[in-house]
PDB file of C-alpha atoms in Angstrom:
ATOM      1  CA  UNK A   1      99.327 104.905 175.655  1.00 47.00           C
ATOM      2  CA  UNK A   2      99.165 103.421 172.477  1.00 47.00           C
ATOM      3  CA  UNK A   3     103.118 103.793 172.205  1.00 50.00           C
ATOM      4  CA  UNK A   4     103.470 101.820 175.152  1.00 50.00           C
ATOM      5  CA  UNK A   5     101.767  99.282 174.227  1.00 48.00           C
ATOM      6  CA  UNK A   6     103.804  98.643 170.796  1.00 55.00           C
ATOM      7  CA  UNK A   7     106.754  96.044 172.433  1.00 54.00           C
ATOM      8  CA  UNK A   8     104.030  94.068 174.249  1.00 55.00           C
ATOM      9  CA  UNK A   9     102.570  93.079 170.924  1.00 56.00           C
ATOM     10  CA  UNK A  10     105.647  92.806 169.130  1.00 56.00           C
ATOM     11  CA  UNK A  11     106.479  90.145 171.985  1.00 49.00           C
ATOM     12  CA  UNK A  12     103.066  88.526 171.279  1.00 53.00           C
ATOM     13  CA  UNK A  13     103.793  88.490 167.638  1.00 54.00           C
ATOM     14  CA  UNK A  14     106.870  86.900 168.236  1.00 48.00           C
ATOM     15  CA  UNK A  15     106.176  84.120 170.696  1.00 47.00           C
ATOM     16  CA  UNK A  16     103.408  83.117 168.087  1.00 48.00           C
ATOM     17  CA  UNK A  17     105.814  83.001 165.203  1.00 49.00           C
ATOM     18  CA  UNK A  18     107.602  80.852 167.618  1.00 50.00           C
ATOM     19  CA  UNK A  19     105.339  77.989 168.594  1.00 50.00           C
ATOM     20  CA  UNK A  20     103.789  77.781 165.076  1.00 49.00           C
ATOM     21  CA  UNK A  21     103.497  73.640 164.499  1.00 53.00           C
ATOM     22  CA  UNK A  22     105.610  72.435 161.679  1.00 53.00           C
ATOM     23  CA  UNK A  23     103.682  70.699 158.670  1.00 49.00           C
ATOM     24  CA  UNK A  24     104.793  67.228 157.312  1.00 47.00           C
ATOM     25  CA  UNK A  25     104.422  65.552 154.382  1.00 48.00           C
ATOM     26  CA  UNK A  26     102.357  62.520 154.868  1.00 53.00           C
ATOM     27  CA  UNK A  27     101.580  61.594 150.828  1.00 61.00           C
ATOM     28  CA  UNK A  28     102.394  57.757 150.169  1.00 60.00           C
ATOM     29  CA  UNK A  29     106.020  57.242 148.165  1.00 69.00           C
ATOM     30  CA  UNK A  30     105.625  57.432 144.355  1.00 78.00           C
ATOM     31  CA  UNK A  31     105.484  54.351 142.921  1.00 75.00           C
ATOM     32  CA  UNK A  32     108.835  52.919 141.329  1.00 75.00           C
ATOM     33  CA  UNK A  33     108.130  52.466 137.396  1.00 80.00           C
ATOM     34  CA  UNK A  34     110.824  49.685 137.193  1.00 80.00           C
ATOM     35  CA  UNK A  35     109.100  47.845 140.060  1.00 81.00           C
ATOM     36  CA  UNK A  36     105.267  48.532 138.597  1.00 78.00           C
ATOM     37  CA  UNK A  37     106.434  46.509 135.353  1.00 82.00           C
ATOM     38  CA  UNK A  38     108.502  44.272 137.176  1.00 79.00           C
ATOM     39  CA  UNK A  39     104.943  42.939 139.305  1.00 74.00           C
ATOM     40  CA  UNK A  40     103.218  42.804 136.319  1.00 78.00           C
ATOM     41  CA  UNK A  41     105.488  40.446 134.863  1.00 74.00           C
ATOM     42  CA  UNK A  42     105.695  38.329 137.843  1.00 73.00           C
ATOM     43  CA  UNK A  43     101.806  38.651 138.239  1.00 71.00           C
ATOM     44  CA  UNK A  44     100.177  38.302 134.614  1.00 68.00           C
ATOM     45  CA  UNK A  45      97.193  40.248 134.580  1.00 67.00           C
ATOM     46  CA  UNK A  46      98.045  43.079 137.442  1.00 74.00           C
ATOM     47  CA  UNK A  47      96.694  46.668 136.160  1.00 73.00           C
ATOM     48  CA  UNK A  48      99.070  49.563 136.540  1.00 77.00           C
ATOM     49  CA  UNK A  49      96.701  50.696 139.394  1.00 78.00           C
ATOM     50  CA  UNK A  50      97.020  48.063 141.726  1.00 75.00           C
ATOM     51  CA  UNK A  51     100.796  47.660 140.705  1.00 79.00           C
ATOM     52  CA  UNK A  52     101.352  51.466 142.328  1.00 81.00           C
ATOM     53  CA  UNK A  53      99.147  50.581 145.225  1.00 78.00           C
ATOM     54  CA  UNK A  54     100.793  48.275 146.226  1.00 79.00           C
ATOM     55  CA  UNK A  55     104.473  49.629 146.135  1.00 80.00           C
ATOM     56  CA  UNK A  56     102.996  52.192 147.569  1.00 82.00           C
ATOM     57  CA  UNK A  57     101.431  51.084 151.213  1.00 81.00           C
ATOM     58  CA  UNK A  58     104.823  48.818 151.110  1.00 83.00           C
ATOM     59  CA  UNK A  59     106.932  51.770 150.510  1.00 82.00           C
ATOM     60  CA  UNK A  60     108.425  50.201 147.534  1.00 80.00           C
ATOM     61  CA  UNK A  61     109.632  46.562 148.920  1.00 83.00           C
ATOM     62  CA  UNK A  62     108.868  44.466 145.759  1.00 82.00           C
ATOM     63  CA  UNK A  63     108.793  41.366 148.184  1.00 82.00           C
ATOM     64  CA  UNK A  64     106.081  43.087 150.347  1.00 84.00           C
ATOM     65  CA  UNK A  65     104.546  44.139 147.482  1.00 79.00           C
ATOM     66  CA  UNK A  66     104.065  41.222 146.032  1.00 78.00           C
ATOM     67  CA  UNK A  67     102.647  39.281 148.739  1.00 79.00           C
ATOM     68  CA  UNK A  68     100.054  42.620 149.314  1.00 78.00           C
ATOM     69  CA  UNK A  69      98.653  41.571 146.487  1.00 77.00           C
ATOM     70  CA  UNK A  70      98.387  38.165 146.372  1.00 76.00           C
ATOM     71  CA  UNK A  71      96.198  38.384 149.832  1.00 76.00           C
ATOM     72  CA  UNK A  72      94.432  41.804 147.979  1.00 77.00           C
ATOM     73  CA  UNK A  73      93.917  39.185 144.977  1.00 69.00           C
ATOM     74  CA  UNK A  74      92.322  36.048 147.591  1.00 70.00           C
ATOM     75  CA  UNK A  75      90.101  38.487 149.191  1.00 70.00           C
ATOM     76  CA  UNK A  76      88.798  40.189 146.094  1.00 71.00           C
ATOM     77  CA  UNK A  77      88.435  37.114 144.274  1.00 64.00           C
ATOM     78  CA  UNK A  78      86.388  35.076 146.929  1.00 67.00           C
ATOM     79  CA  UNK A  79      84.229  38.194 147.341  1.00 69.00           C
ATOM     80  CA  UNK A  80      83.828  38.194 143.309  1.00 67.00           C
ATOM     81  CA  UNK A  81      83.420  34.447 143.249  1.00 67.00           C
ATOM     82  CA  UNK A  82      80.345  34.722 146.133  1.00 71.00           C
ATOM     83  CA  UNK A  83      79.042  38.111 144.099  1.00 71.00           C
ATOM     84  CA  UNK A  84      79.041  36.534 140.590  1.00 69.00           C
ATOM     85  CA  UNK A  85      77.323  32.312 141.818  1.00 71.00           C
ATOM     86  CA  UNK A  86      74.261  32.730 140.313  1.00 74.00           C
ATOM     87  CA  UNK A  87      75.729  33.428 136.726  1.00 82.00           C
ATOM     88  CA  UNK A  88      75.667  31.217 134.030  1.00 83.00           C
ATOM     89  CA  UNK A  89      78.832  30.103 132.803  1.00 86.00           C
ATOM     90  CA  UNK A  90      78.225  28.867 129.325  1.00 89.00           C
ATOM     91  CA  UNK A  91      81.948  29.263 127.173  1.00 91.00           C
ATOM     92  CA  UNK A  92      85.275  27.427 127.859  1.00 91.00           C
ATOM     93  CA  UNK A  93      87.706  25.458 127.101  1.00 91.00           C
ATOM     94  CA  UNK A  94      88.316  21.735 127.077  1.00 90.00           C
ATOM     95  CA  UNK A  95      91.916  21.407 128.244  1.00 90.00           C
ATOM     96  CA  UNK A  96      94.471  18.676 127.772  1.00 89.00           C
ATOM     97  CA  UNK A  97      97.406  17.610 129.517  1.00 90.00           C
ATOM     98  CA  UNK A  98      99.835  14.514 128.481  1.00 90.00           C
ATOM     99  CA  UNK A  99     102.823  13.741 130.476  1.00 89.00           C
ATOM    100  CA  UNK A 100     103.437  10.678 129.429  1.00 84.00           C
ATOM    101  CA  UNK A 101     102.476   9.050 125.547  1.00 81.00           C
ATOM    102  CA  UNK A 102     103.236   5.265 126.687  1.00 80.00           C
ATOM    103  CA  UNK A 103     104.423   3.145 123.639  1.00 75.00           C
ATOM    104  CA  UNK A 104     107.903   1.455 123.948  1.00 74.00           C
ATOM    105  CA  UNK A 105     111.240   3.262 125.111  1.00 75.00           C
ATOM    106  CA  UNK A 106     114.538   2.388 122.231  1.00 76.00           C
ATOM    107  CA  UNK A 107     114.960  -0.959 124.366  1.00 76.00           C
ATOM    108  CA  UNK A 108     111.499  -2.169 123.247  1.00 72.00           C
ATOM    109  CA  UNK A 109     110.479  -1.758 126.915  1.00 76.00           C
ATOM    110  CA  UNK A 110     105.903  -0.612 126.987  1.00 77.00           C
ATOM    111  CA  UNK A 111     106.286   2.674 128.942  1.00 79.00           C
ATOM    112  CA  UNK A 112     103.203   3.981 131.040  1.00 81.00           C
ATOM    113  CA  UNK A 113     100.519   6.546 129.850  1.00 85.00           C
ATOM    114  CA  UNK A 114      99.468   9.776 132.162  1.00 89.00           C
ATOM    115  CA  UNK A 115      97.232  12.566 130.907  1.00 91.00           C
ATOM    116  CA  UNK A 116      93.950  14.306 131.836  1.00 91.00           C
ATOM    117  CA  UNK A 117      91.466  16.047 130.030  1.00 91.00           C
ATOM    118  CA  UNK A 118      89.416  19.309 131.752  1.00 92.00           C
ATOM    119  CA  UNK A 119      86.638  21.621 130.958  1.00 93.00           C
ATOM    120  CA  UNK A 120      86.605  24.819 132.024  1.00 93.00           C
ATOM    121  CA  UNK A 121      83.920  27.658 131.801  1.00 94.00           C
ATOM    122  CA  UNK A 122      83.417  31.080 132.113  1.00 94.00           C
ATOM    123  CA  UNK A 123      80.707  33.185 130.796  1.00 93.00           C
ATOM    124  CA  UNK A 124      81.358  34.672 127.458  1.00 92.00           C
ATOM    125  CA  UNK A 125      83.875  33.552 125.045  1.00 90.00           C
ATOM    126  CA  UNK A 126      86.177  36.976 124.815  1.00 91.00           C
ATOM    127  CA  UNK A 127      87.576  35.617 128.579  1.00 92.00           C
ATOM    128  CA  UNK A 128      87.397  31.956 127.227  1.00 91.00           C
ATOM    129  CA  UNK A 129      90.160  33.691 124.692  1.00 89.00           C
ATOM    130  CA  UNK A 130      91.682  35.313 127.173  1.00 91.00           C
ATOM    131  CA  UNK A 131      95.535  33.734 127.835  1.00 89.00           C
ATOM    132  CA  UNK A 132      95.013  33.969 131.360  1.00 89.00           C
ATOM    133  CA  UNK A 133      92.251  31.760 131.165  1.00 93.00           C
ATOM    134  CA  UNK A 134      94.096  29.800 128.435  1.00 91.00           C
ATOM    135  CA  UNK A 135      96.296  29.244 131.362  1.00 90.00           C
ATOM    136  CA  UNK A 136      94.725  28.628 134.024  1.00 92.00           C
ATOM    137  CA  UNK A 137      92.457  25.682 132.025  1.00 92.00           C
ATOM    138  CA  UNK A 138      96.249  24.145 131.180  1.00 91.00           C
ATOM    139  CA  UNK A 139      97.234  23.983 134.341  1.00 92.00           C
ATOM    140  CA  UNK A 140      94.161  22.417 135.934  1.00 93.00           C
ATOM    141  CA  UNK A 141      94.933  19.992 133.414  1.00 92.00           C
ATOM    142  CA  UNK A 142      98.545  19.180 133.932  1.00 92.00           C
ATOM    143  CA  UNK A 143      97.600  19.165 137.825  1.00 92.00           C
ATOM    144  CA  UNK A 144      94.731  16.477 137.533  1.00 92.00           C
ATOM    145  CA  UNK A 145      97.264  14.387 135.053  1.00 91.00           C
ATOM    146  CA  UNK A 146     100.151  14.837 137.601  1.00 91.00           C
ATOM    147  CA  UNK A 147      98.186  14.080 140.637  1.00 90.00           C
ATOM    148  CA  UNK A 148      95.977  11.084 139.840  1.00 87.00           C
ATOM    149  CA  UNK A 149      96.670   7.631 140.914  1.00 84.00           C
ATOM    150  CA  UNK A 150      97.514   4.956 138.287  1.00 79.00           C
ATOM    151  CA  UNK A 151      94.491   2.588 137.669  1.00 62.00           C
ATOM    152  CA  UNK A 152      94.342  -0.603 139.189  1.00 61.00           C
ATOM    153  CA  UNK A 153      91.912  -2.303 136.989  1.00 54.00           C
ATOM    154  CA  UNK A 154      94.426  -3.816 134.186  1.00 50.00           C
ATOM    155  CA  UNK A 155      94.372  -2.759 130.582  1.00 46.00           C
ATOM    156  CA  UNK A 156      90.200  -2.029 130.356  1.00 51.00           C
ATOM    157  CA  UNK A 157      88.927   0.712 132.382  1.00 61.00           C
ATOM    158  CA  UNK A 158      91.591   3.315 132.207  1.00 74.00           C
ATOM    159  CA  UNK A 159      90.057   6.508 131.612  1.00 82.00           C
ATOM    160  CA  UNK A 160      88.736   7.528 135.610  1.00 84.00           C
ATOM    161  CA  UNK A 161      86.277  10.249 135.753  1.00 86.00           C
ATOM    162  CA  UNK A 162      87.424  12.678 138.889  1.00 87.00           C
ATOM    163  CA  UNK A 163      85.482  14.421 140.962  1.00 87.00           C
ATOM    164  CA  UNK A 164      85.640  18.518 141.095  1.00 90.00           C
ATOM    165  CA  UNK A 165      85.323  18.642 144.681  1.00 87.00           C
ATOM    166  CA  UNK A 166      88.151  16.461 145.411  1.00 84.00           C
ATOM    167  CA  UNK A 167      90.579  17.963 142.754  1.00 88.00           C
ATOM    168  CA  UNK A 168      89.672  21.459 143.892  1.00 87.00           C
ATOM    169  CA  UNK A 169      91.345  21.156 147.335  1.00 86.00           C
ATOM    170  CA  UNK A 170      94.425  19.508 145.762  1.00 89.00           C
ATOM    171  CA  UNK A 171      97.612  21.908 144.948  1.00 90.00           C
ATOM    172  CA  UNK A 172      97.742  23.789 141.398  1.00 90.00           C
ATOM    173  CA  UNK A 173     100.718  22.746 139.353  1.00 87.00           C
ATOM    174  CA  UNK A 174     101.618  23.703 136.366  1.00 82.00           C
ATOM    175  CA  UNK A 175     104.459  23.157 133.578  1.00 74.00           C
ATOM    176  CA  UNK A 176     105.558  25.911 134.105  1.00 73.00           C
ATOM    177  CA  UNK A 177     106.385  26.732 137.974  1.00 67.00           C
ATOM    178  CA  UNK A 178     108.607  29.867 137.500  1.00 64.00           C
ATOM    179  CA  UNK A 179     104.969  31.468 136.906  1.00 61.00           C
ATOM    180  CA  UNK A 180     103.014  30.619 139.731  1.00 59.00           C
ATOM    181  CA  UNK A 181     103.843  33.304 143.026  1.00 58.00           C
ATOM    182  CA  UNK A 182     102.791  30.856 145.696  1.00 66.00           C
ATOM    183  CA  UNK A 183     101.479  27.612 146.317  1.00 76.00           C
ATOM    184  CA  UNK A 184      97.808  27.580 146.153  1.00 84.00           C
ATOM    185  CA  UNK A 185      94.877  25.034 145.536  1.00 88.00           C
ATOM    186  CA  UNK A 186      93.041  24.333 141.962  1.00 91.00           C
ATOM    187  CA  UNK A 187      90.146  26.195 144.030  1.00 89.00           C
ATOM    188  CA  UNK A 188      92.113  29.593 144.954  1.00 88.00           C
ATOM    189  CA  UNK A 189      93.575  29.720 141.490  1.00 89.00           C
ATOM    190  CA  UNK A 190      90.311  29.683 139.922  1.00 91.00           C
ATOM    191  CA  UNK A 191      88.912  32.166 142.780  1.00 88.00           C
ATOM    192  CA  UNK A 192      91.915  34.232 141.491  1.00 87.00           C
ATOM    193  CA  UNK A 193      91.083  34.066 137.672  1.00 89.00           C
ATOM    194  CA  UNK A 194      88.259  35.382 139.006  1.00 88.00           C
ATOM    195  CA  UNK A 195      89.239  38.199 140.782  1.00 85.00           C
ATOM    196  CA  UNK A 196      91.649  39.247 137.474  1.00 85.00           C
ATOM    197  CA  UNK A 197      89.042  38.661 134.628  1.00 89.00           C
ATOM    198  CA  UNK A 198      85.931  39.503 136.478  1.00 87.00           C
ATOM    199  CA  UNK A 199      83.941  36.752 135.075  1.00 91.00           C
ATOM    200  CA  UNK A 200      82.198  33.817 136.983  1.00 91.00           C
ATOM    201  CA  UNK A 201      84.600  30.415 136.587  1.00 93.00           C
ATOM    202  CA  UNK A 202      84.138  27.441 137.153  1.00 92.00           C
ATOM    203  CA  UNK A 203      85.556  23.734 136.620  1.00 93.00           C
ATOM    204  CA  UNK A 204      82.363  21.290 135.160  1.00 92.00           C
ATOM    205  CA  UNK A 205      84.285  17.902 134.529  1.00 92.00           C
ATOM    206  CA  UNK A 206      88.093  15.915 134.656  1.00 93.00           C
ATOM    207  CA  UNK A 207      88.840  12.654 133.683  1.00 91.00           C
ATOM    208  CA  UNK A 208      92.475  11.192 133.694  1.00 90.00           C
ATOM    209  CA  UNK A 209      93.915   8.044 132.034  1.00 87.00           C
ATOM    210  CA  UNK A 210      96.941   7.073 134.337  1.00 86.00           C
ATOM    211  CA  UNK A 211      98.512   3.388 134.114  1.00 82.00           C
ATOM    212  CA  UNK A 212     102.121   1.583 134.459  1.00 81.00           C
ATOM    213  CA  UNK A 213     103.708  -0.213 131.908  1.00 79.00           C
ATOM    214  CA  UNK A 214     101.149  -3.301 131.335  1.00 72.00           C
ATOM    215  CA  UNK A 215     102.949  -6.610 132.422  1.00 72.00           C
ATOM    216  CA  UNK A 216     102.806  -8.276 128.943  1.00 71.00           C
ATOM    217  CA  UNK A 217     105.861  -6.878 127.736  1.00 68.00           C
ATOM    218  CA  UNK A 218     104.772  -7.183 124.215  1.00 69.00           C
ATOM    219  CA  UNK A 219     101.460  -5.316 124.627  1.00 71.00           C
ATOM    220  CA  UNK A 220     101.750  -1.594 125.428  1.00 72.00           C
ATOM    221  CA  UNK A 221      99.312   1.646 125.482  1.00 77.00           C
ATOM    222  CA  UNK A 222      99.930   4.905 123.618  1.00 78.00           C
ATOM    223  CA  UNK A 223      97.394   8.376 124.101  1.00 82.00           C
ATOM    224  CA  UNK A 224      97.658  11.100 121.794  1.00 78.00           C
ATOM    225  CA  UNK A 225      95.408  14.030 121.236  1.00 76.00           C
ATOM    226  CA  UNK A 226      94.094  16.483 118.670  1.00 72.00           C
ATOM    227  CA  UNK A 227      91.810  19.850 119.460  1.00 68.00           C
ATOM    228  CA  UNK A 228      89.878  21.152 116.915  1.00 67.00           C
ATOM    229  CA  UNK A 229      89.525  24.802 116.378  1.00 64.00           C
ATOM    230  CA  UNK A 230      91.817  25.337 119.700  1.00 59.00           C
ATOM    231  CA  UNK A 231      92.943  28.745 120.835  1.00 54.00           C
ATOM    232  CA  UNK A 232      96.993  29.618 121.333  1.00 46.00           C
ATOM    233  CA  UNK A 233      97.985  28.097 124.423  1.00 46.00           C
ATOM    234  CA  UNK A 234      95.897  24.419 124.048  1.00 45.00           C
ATOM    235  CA  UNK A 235      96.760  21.195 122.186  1.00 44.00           C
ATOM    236  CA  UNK A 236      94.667  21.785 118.624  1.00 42.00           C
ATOM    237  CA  UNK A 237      90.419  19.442 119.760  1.00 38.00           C
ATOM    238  CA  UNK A 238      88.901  17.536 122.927  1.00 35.00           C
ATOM    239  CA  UNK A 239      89.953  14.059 121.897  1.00 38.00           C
ATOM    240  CA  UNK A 240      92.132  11.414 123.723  1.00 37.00           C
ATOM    241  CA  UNK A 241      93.228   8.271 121.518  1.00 35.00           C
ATOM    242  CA  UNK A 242      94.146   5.173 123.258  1.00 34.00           C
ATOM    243  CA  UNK A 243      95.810   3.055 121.302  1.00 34.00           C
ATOM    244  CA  UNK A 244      96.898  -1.004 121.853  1.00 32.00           C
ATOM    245  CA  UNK A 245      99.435  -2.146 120.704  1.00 32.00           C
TER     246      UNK A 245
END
């Protein structure tokens, strides 16, 4: 009986072979080393583990990538920024911007003055040395000095003390705009800086000193500046010079 039963089975055996499910591969695509360093460079401060991340769940689209991570970088940094309030931030920098020195032009024409003047802080000085945050305290700076209105109140009066809440919302700019990914406010860069160095940041003070050429042609303004003891990356020490001609 046993004989009989040996082509029944060998059916079975068969039929199971048969319907067996196939196995796929469902690991993420490995990360393209060319495309890791290229993110990096576009996005200072980007470790090699979020680099391959996100190539990965964007199966290698540098485009895709990139923007992955600069919404991976807003979330991460507001939920940092909300995690880390109640921190003292006691280092920074005192940034300085000047777009425009005044003085006279080669026709003898007084030329108008624009620059700012920031302070930044964080909590311990390694970040405050850090060039990201080097960075991001210049650009706040060139932002508030490209932004602000010229002052109306004649040749007295010039330097205007801003408010941080109302130059937070404004857009971030910065002298050099091949760096920056996206558009984003003073606010979300900061929130960002957060999110990279893991420290709490935050602006404390801005003034600006913005006027036209005064109206007496023979009387003119000038602003220079000197930092004492600054890091690479800053003007070298927190003082603005006005200077009348």
């Amino acid at each position: 009986m046993s004989r009989s039963l040996r082509p029944s089975r060998q059916i079975s055996n068969l039929l199971y072979s048969s319907i067996t499910p196939r196995t796929y591969s469902t690991e993420a695509p490995k990360a393209s080393v060319k495309l890791i360093a290229e993110i990096r460079k576009r996005i200072e401060g980007t470790s090699l583990t979020k680099a391959r991340e996100a190539l990965q769940a964007t199966n290698n689209d540098l485009q895709a990538a990139l923007e992955w991570l600069e919404k991976d970088i807003a979330v991460s940094g507001a939920a940092k920024a909300a995690k880390l309030q109640g921190r003292t931030t006691g280092e920074g920098l005192i940034a300085l911007a000047i777009l425009g020195r005044g003085g006279w032009n080669d026709k003898g024409r007084p030329q108008g003055v624009r620059a700012a003047m920031i302070e930044l802080n964080c909590e311990t000085d390694f970040v405050a040395r850090n060039s990201l945050f080097v960075d991001l305290a210049q650009d706040v700076a060139y932002s508030a000095a490209y932004l602000t209105e010229p002052s109306s109140t004649g040749s007295y009066g010039l330097v205007k003390q801003l408010t941080v809440d109302a130059l937070s919302d404004a857009p971030m700019m910065s002298s050099n705009p091949s760096a920056m990914a996206s558009p984003v406010s003073i606010s979300e860069s900061i929130r960002n800086g957060i999110a990279k160095l893991g420290e709490k940041i935050s602006l404390r003070r801005v003034c600006a000193l913005v006027s036209d050429p005064l109206q007496d042609p023979t009387l003119g303004l000038a602003v220079s500046s000197y930092v004492h003891g600054g890091v690479s990356g800053t003007p070298a020490q927190p003082t603005a010079t006005i200077l009348q001609a």
